[in-house]
Each structure stands twice: as C-alpha cells, then as structure tokens.
C-alpha cells in the first residue's frame, strides 16, 4: 500500500498565528514496508516539505507499524 498519513496538530479549521508552526501527525504503510519519508503541503499541493520522522524506528520485520512525524514551517 502507499503510505497513508493523518495530521493531528493543528486541528482542522484551527486559527494559527503568523510565525513558526508545528504540524504533527502519523503515517503508516502496508506490505511490510517501512515509512521512510512523509511529505507535507501547506498550500494545497503547490509546494511540499519533508517532515521529520520521530519516535522509535520499527522493529525489523514489523515495518507495517505507524510512525510519528512533525514539521516546523513558517506561516504568513
């Protein structure tokens, strides 16, 4: 399966102040493949940023597990 991802912070429709924004979420994959990268768009897909994977790496042979990620991005 392709990598699937969900944003957990900020909440949908949340007003965020200008400045630095932390976006957090989780990603998972199937077929025994490890999540190695999460790309995030904050402008409807015009540009993309690579999020930083956080938390523990999956145990070998259990790469189907989910991974946490976060992204620091400027907001106008």
N, CA, C and O atoms as a Tinker XYZ file with bonds, in Angstrom:
   304  protein
     1  N      0.831000   -1.183000    0.000000    73     2
     2  CA     0.000000    0.000000    0.000000    64     1     3
     3  C      0.878000    1.249000    0.000000    63     2     4     5
     4  O      1.976000    1.236000    0.556000    81     3
     5  N      0.404000    2.319000   -0.616000    73     3     6
     6  CA     1.142000    3.574000   -0.488000    64     5     7
     7  C      1.050000    4.075000    0.952000    63     6     8     9
     8  O      0.133000    3.713000    1.689000    81     7
     9  N      1.996000    4.898000    1.337000    73     7    10
    10  CA     1.987000    5.464000    2.684000    64     9    11
    11  C      0.729000    6.301000    2.861000    63    10    12    13
    12  O      0.375000    7.099000    1.993000    81    11
    13  N      0.062000    6.113000    3.986000    73    11    14
    14  CA    -1.105000    6.901000    4.374000    64    13    15
    15  C     -0.689000    7.753000    5.563000    63    14    16    17
    16  O      0.163000    7.346000    6.353000    81    15
    17  N     -1.284000    8.930000    5.696000    73    15    18
    18  CA    -0.876000    9.824000    6.761000    64    17    19
    19  C     -2.071000   10.625000    7.260000    63    18    20    21
    20  O     -3.041000   10.842000    6.535000    81    19
    21  N     -1.979000   11.061000    8.514000    73    19    22
    22  CA    -3.006000   11.910000    9.110000    64    21    23
    23  C     -2.332000   13.032000    9.888000    63    22    24    25
    24  O     -1.302000   12.821000   10.529000    81    23
    25  N     -2.913000   14.213000    9.831000    73    23    26
    26  CA    -2.438000   15.352000   10.616000    64    25    27
    27  C     -3.225000   15.377000   11.919000    63    26    28    29
    28  O     -4.455000   15.321000   11.911000    81    27
    29  N     -2.511000   15.462000   13.037000    73    27    30
    30  CA    -3.158000   15.503000   14.347000    64    29    31
    31  C     -3.061000   16.870000   15.018000    63    30    32    33
    32  O     -3.806000   17.157000   15.955000    81    31
    33  N     -2.151000   17.708000   14.544000    73    31    34
    34  CA    -1.976000   19.048000   15.114000    64    33    35
    35  C     -1.483000   19.981000   14.032000    63    34    36    37
    36  O     -0.520000   19.615000   13.358000    81    35
    37  N     -2.040000   21.131000   13.806000    73    35    38
    38  CA    -3.211000   21.688000   14.470000    64    37    39
    39  C     -4.486000   20.997000   14.000000    63    38    40    41
    40  O     -4.490000   20.293000   12.990000    81    39
    41  N     -5.542000   21.204000   14.731000    73    39    42
    42  CA    -6.831000   20.609000   14.386000    64    41    43
    43  C     -7.395000   21.264000   13.126000    63    42    44    45
    44  O     -7.075000   22.414000   12.824000    81    43
    45  N     -8.232000   20.533000   12.393000    73    43    46
    46  CA    -8.847000   21.117000   11.188000    64    45    47
    47  C     -9.599000   22.404000   11.523000    63    46    48    49
    48  O    -10.362000   22.463000   12.487000    81    47
    49  N     -9.368000   23.426000   10.711000    73    47    50
    50  CA   -10.040000   24.708000   10.881000    64    49    51
    51  C     -9.475000   25.588000   11.972000    63    50    52    53
    52  O    -10.001000   26.675000   12.211000    81    51
    53  N     -8.411000   25.153000   12.648000    73    51    54
    54  CA    -7.823000   25.942000   13.730000    64    53    55
    55  C     -7.175000   27.202000   13.165000    63    54    56    57
    56  O     -6.534000   27.169000   12.115000    81    55
    57  N     -7.351000   28.297000   13.870000    73    55    58
    58  CA    -6.672000   29.541000   13.516000    64    57    59
    59  C     -5.274000   29.490000   14.118000    63    58    60    61
    60  O     -5.110000   29.211000   15.306000    81    59
    61  N     -4.271000   29.761000   13.295000    73    59    62
    62  CA    -2.898000   29.748000   13.784000    64    61    63
    63  C     -2.286000   31.128000   13.591000    63    62    64    65
    64  O     -2.523000   31.769000   12.567000    81    63
    65  N     -1.514000   31.588000   14.547000    73    63    66
    66  CA    -0.894000   32.906000   14.417000    64    65    67
    67  C      0.251000   32.871000   13.414000    63    66    68    69
    68  O      0.834000   31.816000   13.165000    81    67
    69  N      0.574000   34.029000   12.837000    73    67    70
    70  CA     1.736000   34.079000   11.941000    64    69    71
    71  C      3.005000   33.720000   12.712000    63    70    72    73
    72  O      3.103000   33.932000   13.920000    81    71
    73  N      3.960000   33.177000   11.985000    73    71    74
    74  CA     5.227000   32.792000   12.598000    64    73    75
    75  C      5.527000   31.335000   12.319000    63    74    76    77
    76  O      5.175000   30.805000   11.265000    81    75
    77  N      6.176000   30.697000   13.265000    73    75    78
    78  CA     6.564000   29.295000   13.115000    64    77    79
    79  C      5.423000   28.390000   13.572000    63    78    80    81
    80  O      4.866000   28.576000   14.654000    81    79
    81  N      5.087000   27.417000   12.745000    73    79    82
    82  CA     4.009000   26.477000   13.032000    64    81    83
    83  C      4.579000   25.069000   13.126000    63    82    84    85
    84  O      5.404000   24.669000   12.304000    81    83
    85  N      4.136000   24.321000   14.131000    73    83    86
    86  CA     4.498000   22.907000   14.226000    64    85    87
    87  C      3.292000   22.089000   13.791000    63    86    88    89
    88  O      2.215000   22.177000   14.381000    81    87
    89  N      3.493000   21.285000   12.740000    73    87    90
    90  CA     2.467000   20.378000   12.255000    64    89    91
    91  C      2.902000   18.978000   12.663000    63    90    92    93
    92  O      4.051000   18.594000   12.444000    81    91
    93  N      1.976000   18.202000   13.263000    73    91    94
    94  CA     2.302000   16.852000   13.712000    64    93    95
    95  C      1.291000   15.863000   13.161000    63    94    96    97
    96  O      0.158000   16.223000   12.842000    81    95
    97  N      1.717000   14.613000   13.054000    73    95    98
    98  CA     0.813000   13.581000   12.586000    64    97    99
    99  C      1.434000   12.206000   12.694000    63    98   100   101
   100  O      2.455000   12.010000   13.353000    81    99
   101  N      0.790000   11.256000   12.027000    73    99   102
   102  CA     1.305000    9.897000   11.978000    64   101   103
   103  C      1.129000    9.354000   10.569000    63   102   104   105
   104  O      0.278000    9.820000    9.812000    81   103
   105  N      1.935000    8.371000   10.232000    73   103   106
   106  CA     1.890000    7.750000    8.908000    64   105   107
   107  C      2.038000    6.245000    9.068000    63   106   108   109
   108  O      2.676000    5.767000   10.006000    81   107
   109  N      1.446000    5.513000    8.150000    73   107   110
   110  CA     1.584000    4.064000    8.169000    64   109   111
   111  C      1.624000    3.544000    6.747000    63   110   112   113
   112  O      1.224000    4.232000    5.807000    81   111
   113  N      2.108000    2.327000    6.601000    73   111   114
   114  CA     2.212000    1.700000    5.295000    64   113   115
   115  C      1.829000    0.234000    5.434000    63   114   116   117
   116  O      1.625000   -0.263000    6.542000    81   115
   117  N      1.734000   -0.435000    4.332000    73   115   118
   118  CA     1.397000   -1.851000    4.355000    64   117   119
   119  C      2.432000   -2.650000    3.593000    63   118   120   121
   120  O      3.421000   -2.101000    3.107000    81   119
   121  N      2.204000   -3.931000    3.491000    73   119   122
   122  CA     3.092000   -4.788000    2.726000    64   121   123
   123  C      4.454000   -4.979000    3.345000    63   122   124   125
   124  O      5.392000   -5.377000    2.653000    81   123
   125  N      4.593000   -4.703000    4.648000    73   123   126
   126  CA     5.878000   -4.898000    5.309000    64   125   127
   127  C      6.902000   -3.831000    4.996000    63   126   128   129
   128  O      8.084000   -4.005000    5.292000    81   127
   129  N      6.477000   -2.740000    4.409000    73   127   130
   130  CA     7.422000   -1.664000    4.080000    64   129   131
   131  C      7.431000   -0.595000    5.156000    63   130   132   133
   132  O      6.387000   -0.207000    5.681000    81   131
   133  N      8.621000   -0.130000    5.471000    73   131   134
   134  CA     8.796000    0.901000    6.492000    64   133   135
   135  C      8.462000    2.273000    5.918000    63   134   136   137
   136  O      8.723000    2.538000    4.744000    81   135
   137  N      7.886000    3.145000    6.744000    73   135   138
   138  CA     7.696000    4.544000    6.359000    64   137   139
   139  C      9.062000    5.210000    6.446000    63   138   140   141
   140  O      9.659000    5.258000    7.522000    81   139
   141  N      9.561000    5.721000    5.332000    73   139   142
   142  CA    10.884000    6.338000    5.324000    64   141   143
   143  C     10.825000    7.836000    5.059000    63   142   144   145
   144  O     11.831000    8.531000    5.204000    81   143
   145  N      9.633000    8.350000    4.665000    73   143   146
   146  CA     9.541000    9.768000    4.356000    64   145   147
   147  C      8.079000   10.180000    4.350000    63   146   148   149
   148  O      7.213000    9.430000    3.898000    81   147
   149  N      7.812000   11.384000    4.857000    73   147   150
   150  CA     6.481000   11.979000    4.795000    64   149   151
   151  C      6.636000   13.378000    4.234000    63   150   152   153
   152  O      7.394000   14.187000    4.771000    81   151
   153  N      5.922000   13.667000    3.155000    73   151   154
   154  CA     5.914000   14.998000    2.550000    64   153   155
   155  C      4.622000   15.703000    2.932000    63   154   156   157
   156  O      3.552000   15.094000    2.914000    81   155
   157  N      4.714000   16.989000    3.281000    73   155   158
   158  CA     3.562000   17.760000    3.736000    64   157   159
   159  C      3.435000   19.009000    2.881000    63   158   160   161
   160  O      4.424000   19.697000    2.625000    81   159
   161  N      2.216000   19.302000    2.438000    73   159   162
   162  CA     1.933000   20.529000    1.709000    64   161   163
   163  C      1.035000   21.400000    2.568000    63   162   164   165
   164  O      0.023000   20.935000    3.093000    81   163
   165  N      1.405000   22.659000    2.710000    73   163   166
   166  CA     0.603000   23.615000    3.469000    64   165   167
   167  C     -0.102000   24.604000    2.553000    63   166   168   169
   168  O     -0.738000   25.546000    3.025000    81   167
   169  N      0.009000   24.394000    1.239000    73   167   170
   170  CA    -0.587000   25.331000    0.281000    64   169   171
   171  C     -1.395000   24.614000   -0.805000    63   170   172   173
   172  O     -1.422000   25.044000   -1.959000    81   171
   173  N     -2.040000   23.536000   -0.426000    73   171   174
   174  CA    -2.897000   22.832000   -1.376000    64   173   175
   175  C     -2.159000   22.059000   -2.449000    63   174   176   177
   176  O     -2.728000   21.783000   -3.505000    81   175
   177  N     -0.915000   21.704000   -2.209000    73   175   178
   178  CA    -0.159000   20.888000   -3.150000    64   177   179
   179  C      0.752000   21.643000   -4.100000    63   178   180   181
   180  O      1.387000   21.029000   -4.957000    81   179
   181  N      0.833000   22.968000   -3.968000    73   179   182
   182  CA     1.739000   23.735000   -4.843000    64   181   183
   183  C      3.200000   23.504000   -4.473000    63   182   184   185
   184  O      4.071000   23.490000   -5.343000    81   183
   185  N      3.464000   23.323000   -3.188000    73   183   186
   186  CA     4.831000   23.036000   -2.751000    64   185   187
   187  C      4.763000   22.008000   -1.624000    63   186   188   189
   188  O      3.733000   21.839000   -0.972000    81   187
   189  N      5.887000   21.330000   -1.415000    73   187   190
   190  CA     5.947000   20.249000   -0.432000    64   189   191
   191  C      7.187000   20.388000    0.431000    63   190   192   193
   192  O      8.226000   20.858000   -0.034000    81   191
   193  N      7.080000   19.982000    1.681000    73   191   194
   194  CA     8.200000   19.972000    2.624000    64   193   195
   195  C      8.322000   18.569000    3.202000    63   194   196   197
   196  O      7.325000   17.867000    3.374000    81   195
   197  N      9.548000   18.171000    3.497000    73   195   198
   198  CA     9.785000   16.847000    4.076000    64   197   199
   199  C      9.698000   16.964000    5.600000    63   198   200   201
   200  O     10.426000   17.745000    6.212000    81   199
   201  N      8.806000   16.187000    6.199000    73   199   202
   202  CA     8.643000   16.165000    7.653000    64   201   203
   203  C      9.743000   15.304000    8.280000    63   202   204   205
   204  O     10.341000   14.454000    7.620000    81   203
   205  N      9.989000   15.544000    9.544000    73   203   206
   206  CA    10.975000   14.755000   10.302000    64   205   207
   207  C     10.246000   13.608000   10.990000    63   206   208   209
   208  O      9.270000   13.830000   11.706000    81   207
   209  N     10.717000   12.385000   10.774000    73   207   210
   210  CA    10.138000   11.228000   11.445000    64   209   211
   211  C     10.615000   11.219000   12.890000    63   210   212   213
   212  O     11.798000   11.431000   13.154000    81   211
   213  N      9.705000   10.977000   13.825000    73   211   214
   214  CA    10.041000   10.993000   15.244000    64   213   215
   215  C      9.698000    9.646000   15.860000    63   214   216   217
   216  O      9.130000    8.778000   15.198000    81   215
   217  N     10.040000    9.479000   17.109000    73   215   218
   218  CA     9.731000    8.240000   17.805000    64   217   219
   219  C     10.692000    7.132000   17.406000    63   218   220   221
   220  O     11.676000    7.354000   16.702000    81   219
   221  N     10.381000    5.950000   17.870000    73   219   222
   222  CA    11.244000    4.797000   17.618000    64   221   223
   223  C     11.054000    4.261000   16.211000    63   222   224   225
   224  O      9.956000    4.303000   15.657000    81   223
   225  N     12.145000    3.754000   15.640000    73   223   226
   226  CA    12.048000    3.059000   14.352000    64   225   227
   227  C     11.396000    1.711000   14.594000    63   226   228   229
   228  O     11.551000    1.132000   15.669000    81   227
   229  N     10.667000    1.203000   13.606000    73   227   230
   230  CA    10.033000   -0.101000   13.800000    64   229   231
   231  C     11.049000   -1.227000   13.956000    63   230   232   233
   232  O     12.167000   -1.148000   13.446000    81   231
   233  N     10.650000   -2.255000   14.654000    73   231   234
   234  CA    11.465000   -3.449000   14.817000    64   233   235
   235  C     11.570000   -4.132000   13.453000    63   234   236   237
   236  O     10.568000   -4.222000   12.744000    81   235
   237  N     12.753000   -4.614000   13.067000    73   235   238
   238  CA    12.871000   -5.319000   11.780000    64   237   239
   239  C     11.822000   -6.422000   11.665000    63   238   240   241
   240  O     11.595000   -7.183000   12.606000    81   239
   241  N     11.191000   -6.496000   10.503000    73   239   242
   242  CA    10.131000   -7.460000   10.289000    64   241   243
   243  C      8.766000   -6.982000   10.720000    63   242   244   245
   244  O      7.774000   -7.690000   10.543000    81   243
   245  N      8.699000   -5.765000   11.296000    73   243   246
   246  CA     7.434000   -5.191000   11.739000    64   245   247
   247  C      7.283000   -3.782000   11.165000    63   246   248   249
   248  O      6.777000   -2.883000   11.837000    81   247
   249  N      7.718000   -3.599000    9.941000    73   247   250
   250  CA     7.727000   -2.274000    9.326000    64   249   251
   251  C      6.332000   -1.776000    8.988000    63   250   252   253
   252  O      6.179000   -0.634000    8.555000    81   251
   253  N      5.318000   -2.599000    9.174000    73   251   254
   254  CA     3.961000   -2.159000    8.898000    64   253   255
   255  C      3.439000   -1.196000    9.958000    63   254   256   257
   256  O      2.377000   -0.599000    9.784000    81   255
   257  N      4.173000   -1.041000   11.050000    73   255   258
   258  CA     3.742000   -0.179000   12.148000    64   257   259
   259  C      3.750000    1.289000   11.723000    63   258   260   261
   260  O      4.415000    1.663000   10.756000    81   259
   261  N      3.010000    2.105000   12.451000    73   259   262
   262  CA     2.929000    3.529000   12.143000    64   261   263
   263  C      4.137000    4.264000   12.703000    63   262   264   265
   264  O      4.834000    3.778000   13.594000    81   263
   265  N      4.363000    5.464000   12.144000    73   263   266
   266  CA     5.451000    6.354000   12.590000    64   265   267
   267  C      4.881000    7.737000   12.846000    63   266   268   269
   268  O      4.004000    8.205000   12.121000    81   267
   269  N      5.384000    8.380000   13.878000    73   267   270
   270  CA     5.040000    9.773000   14.137000    64   269   271
   271  C      5.926000   10.669000   13.302000    63   270   272   273
   272  O      7.053000   10.299000   12.970000    81   271
   273  N      5.416000   11.869000   12.951000    73   271   274
   274  CA     6.221000   12.819000   12.202000    64   273   275
   275  C      5.851000   14.230000   12.673000    63   274   276   277
   276  O      4.799000   14.450000   13.273000    81   275
   277  N      6.750000   15.176000   12.383000    73   275   278
   278  CA     6.454000   16.588000   12.647000    64   277   279
   279  C      7.201000   17.462000   11.664000    63   278   280   281
   280  O      8.222000   17.074000   11.095000    81   279
   281  N      6.660000   18.652000   11.483000    73   279   282
   282  CA     7.225000   19.614000   10.544000    64   281   283
   283  C      7.153000   21.001000   11.155000    63   282   284   285
   284  O      6.098000   21.413000   11.638000    81   283
   285  N      8.256000   21.720000   11.139000    73   283   286
   286  CA     8.309000   23.133000   11.525000    64   285   287
   287  C      8.246000   23.937000   10.242000    63   286   288   289
   288  O      9.059000   23.728000    9.341000    81   287
   289  N      7.289000   24.859000   10.144000    73   287   290
   290  CA     7.137000   25.619000    8.909000    64   289   291
   291  C      6.718000   27.048000    9.219000    63   290   292   293
   292  O      5.971000   27.285000   10.168000    81   291
   293  N      7.196000   28.003000    8.423000    73   291   294
   294  CA     6.758000   29.385000    8.606000    64   293   295
   295  C      5.348000   29.575000    8.076000    63   294   296   297
   296  O      4.974000   28.991000    7.059000    81   295
   297  N      4.563000   30.401000    8.774000    73   295   298
   298  CA     3.197000   30.726000    8.348000    64   297   299
   299  C      3.094000   32.244000    8.216000    63   298   300   301
   300  O      3.444000   32.992000    9.129000    81   299
   301  N      2.612000   32.667000    7.075000    73   299   302
   302  CA     2.469000   34.126000    6.829000    64   301   303
   303  C      1.281000   34.691000    7.583000    63   302   304
   304  O      1.008000   35.889000    7.497000    81   303
